[in-house]
PDB file of C-alpha atoms in Angstrom:
ATOM      1  CA  MET A 296      -1.473  29.458  25.815  1.00  0.00           C
ATOM      2  CA  ILE A 297       2.202  29.087  24.987  1.00  0.00           C
ATOM      3  CA  VAL A 298       1.362  29.600  21.292  1.00  0.00           C
ATOM      4  CA  ASP A 299      -0.218  32.880  22.251  1.00  0.00           C
ATOM      5  CA  TYR A 300       2.972  33.917  24.466  1.00  0.00           C
ATOM      6  CA  ILE A 301       5.246  33.058  21.443  1.00  0.00           C
ATOM      7  CA  GLU A 302       3.128  34.675  19.037  1.00  0.00           C
ATOM      8  CA  ALA A 303       3.055  37.762  21.352  1.00  0.00           C
ATOM      9  CA  ALA A 304       7.006  37.732  21.802  1.00  0.00           C
ATOM     10  CA  LEU A 305       7.272  37.462  18.161  1.00  0.00           C
ATOM     11  CA  ARG A 306       5.459  40.589  17.620  1.00  0.00           C
ATOM     12  CA  ARG A 307       7.730  42.404  20.106  1.00  0.00           C
ATOM     13  CA  ALA A 308      10.959  41.109  18.679  1.00  0.00           C
ATOM     14  CA  HIS A 309      13.427  43.500  17.209  1.00  0.00           C
ATOM     15  CA  TYR A 310      15.529  42.239  13.896  1.00  0.00           C
ATOM     16  CA  GLU A 311      18.501  43.251  12.329  1.00  0.00           C
ATOM     17  CA  LEU A 312      21.065  42.524   9.630  1.00  0.00           C
ATOM     18  CA  ILE A 313      24.558  41.563  11.102  1.00  0.00           C
ATOM     19  CA  GLU A 314      27.921  40.572   9.650  1.00  0.00           C
ATOM     20  CA  ASP A 315      27.616  36.812   9.862  1.00  0.00           C
ATOM     21  CA  GLU A 316      27.099  33.730   7.730  1.00  0.00           C
ATOM     22  CA  GLU A 317      23.556  33.730   9.289  1.00  0.00           C
ATOM     23  CA  PRO A 318      22.898  37.490   8.904  1.00  0.00           C
ATOM     24  CA  TYR A 319      19.659  37.726  10.132  1.00  0.00           C
ATOM     25  CA  TYR A 320      19.451  38.508  14.015  1.00  0.00           C
ATOM     26  CA  GLY A 321      16.615  38.575  16.145  1.00  0.00           C
ATOM     27  CA  GLU A 322      15.823  39.210  20.050  1.00  0.00           C
ATOM     28  CA  VAL A 323      13.131  39.919  22.183  1.00  0.00           C
ATOM     29  CA  SER A 324      14.638  42.325  24.758  1.00  0.00           C
ATOM     30  CA  GLU A 325      11.864  41.541  27.298  1.00  0.00           C
ATOM     31  CA  LEU A 326      12.840  37.861  27.753  1.00  0.00           C
ATOM     32  CA  GLN A 327      16.556  37.704  28.777  1.00  0.00           C
ATOM     33  CA  GLY A 328      18.694  35.633  26.741  1.00  0.00           C
ATOM     34  CA  VAL A 329      16.138  35.267  23.965  1.00  0.00           C
ATOM     35  CA  TRP A 330      17.904  35.825  20.513  1.00  0.00           C
ATOM     36  CA  ALA A 331      18.377  33.737  17.424  1.00  0.00           C
ATOM     37  CA  GLY A 332      19.940  34.289  13.898  1.00  0.00           C
ATOM     38  CA  GLY A 333      19.067  32.830  10.453  1.00  0.00           C
ATOM     39  CA  LYS A 334      19.998  32.816   6.805  1.00  0.00           C
ATOM     40  CA  ASN A 335      16.917  34.793   5.957  1.00  0.00           C
ATOM     41  CA  LEU A 336      14.105  36.674   7.952  1.00  0.00           C
ATOM     42  CA  GLU A 337      11.608  33.804   7.946  1.00  0.00           C
ATOM     43  CA  GLU A 338      14.361  31.166   9.165  1.00  0.00           C
ATOM     44  CA  CYS A 339      15.433  33.834  11.834  1.00  0.00           C
ATOM     45  CA  ARG A 340      11.616  34.104  13.005  1.00  0.00           C
ATOM     46  CA  GLU A 341      11.246  30.227  13.107  1.00  0.00           C
ATOM     47  CA  ASN A 342      14.481  30.025  15.099  1.00  0.00           C
ATOM     48  CA  LEU A 343      13.333  32.657  17.623  1.00  0.00           C
ATOM     49  CA  ALA A 344       9.992  31.237  18.115  1.00  0.00           C
ATOM     50  CA  ASP A 345      11.769  27.812  18.969  1.00  0.00           C
ATOM     51  CA  VAL A 346      13.858  29.618  21.318  1.00  0.00           C
ATOM     52  CA  VAL A 347      11.121  31.314  22.951  1.00  0.00           C
ATOM     53  CA  GLU A 348       9.241  28.026  23.190  1.00  0.00           C
ATOM     54  CA  GLY A 349      12.231  26.561  25.141  1.00  0.00           C
ATOM     55  CA  TRP A 350      12.838  29.491  27.286  1.00  0.00           C
ATOM     56  CA  VAL A 351       9.245  29.586  28.456  1.00  0.00           C
ATOM     57  CA  LEU A 352       9.581  25.407  29.050  1.00  0.00           C
ATOM     58  CA  ILE A 353      12.890  25.747  31.133  1.00  0.00           C
ATOM     59  CA  ARG A 354      11.454  28.680  33.141  1.00  0.00           C
ATOM     60  CA  ILE A 355       8.241  26.217  34.020  1.00  0.00           C
ATOM     61  CA  ALA A 356      10.277  23.599  34.892  1.00  0.00           C
ATOM     62  CA  ARG A 357      12.411  25.514  37.137  1.00  0.00           C
ATOM     63  CA  GLY A 358       9.503  27.193  38.945  1.00  0.00           C
ATOM     64  CA  LEU A 359      10.485  30.868  37.617  1.00  0.00           C
ATOM     65  CA  VAL A 360       8.564  33.921  36.704  1.00  0.00           C
ATOM     66  CA  ILE A 361       7.424  34.169  33.213  1.00  0.00           C
ATOM     67  CA  PRO A 362       6.930  37.871  32.673  1.00  0.00           C
ATOM     68  CA  PRO A 363       3.944  39.019  30.778  1.00  0.00           C
ATOM     69  CA  LEU A 364       3.936  40.236  27.338  1.00  0.00           C
ATOM     70  CA  GLY A 365       1.302  42.712  27.237  1.00  0.00           C
ATOM     71  CA  HIS A 366      -1.852  41.182  28.237  1.00  0.00           C
ATOM     72  CA  VAL A 367      -0.533  37.374  27.308  1.00  0.00           C
ATOM     73  CA  THR A 368       0.657  35.367  30.267  1.00  0.00           C
ATOM     74  CA  VAL A 369       1.860  31.893  30.996  1.00  0.00           C
ATOM     75  CA  THR A 370       1.011  30.483  34.354  1.00  0.00           C
ATOM     76  CA  SER A 371       1.602  26.926  35.445  1.00  0.00           C
ATOM     77  CA  PRO A 372       0.533  24.897  38.440  1.00  0.00           C
ATOM     78  CA  LYS A 373       3.662  23.506  40.120  1.00  0.00           C
ATOM     79  CA  ASP A 374       1.946  20.145  40.846  1.00  0.00           C
ATOM     80  CA  SER A 375       1.197  19.709  37.262  1.00  0.00           C
ATOM     81  CA  ALA A 376       2.443  16.315  35.431  1.00  0.00           C
ATOM     82  CA  PHE A 377       3.802  18.141  32.955  1.00  0.00           C
ATOM     83  CA  VAL A 378       6.182  20.095  35.031  1.00  0.00           C
ATOM     84  CA  HIS A 379       7.060  16.966  36.907  1.00  0.00           C
ATOM     85  CA  PHE A 380       7.866  15.345  33.952  1.00  0.00           C
ATOM     86  CA  LEU A 381      10.203  18.312  32.793  1.00  0.00           C
ATOM     87  CA  SER A 382      11.963  18.524  36.124  1.00  0.00           C
ATOM     88  CA  THR A 383      12.669  14.709  36.367  1.00  0.00           C
ATOM     89  CA  ASN A 384      14.007  14.300  32.853  1.00  0.00           C
ATOM     90  CA  LYS A 385      17.022  16.675  33.020  1.00  0.00           C
ATOM     91  CA  ASP A 386      20.098  15.492  30.698  1.00  0.00           C
TER      92      ASP A 386
END
């Protein structure tokens, strides 16, 4: 479920070259605050996948809505052990 969501996000990502030591920039405009950089396109995509995963897990832990990406959705039962683990292990 989360893997499918990450893949859907990467299909929607927009990439560009910027003036930076990590010149590849990628973002998923449908997911607020989701962006990453990298020294090459592959690294940027890998970093962006990690950011999407973290973004989803934080939203699950906080009980926030995760917008669908096309037909791909992520849902989580509020009483799941995983959500409890995330919410009790905040640093």
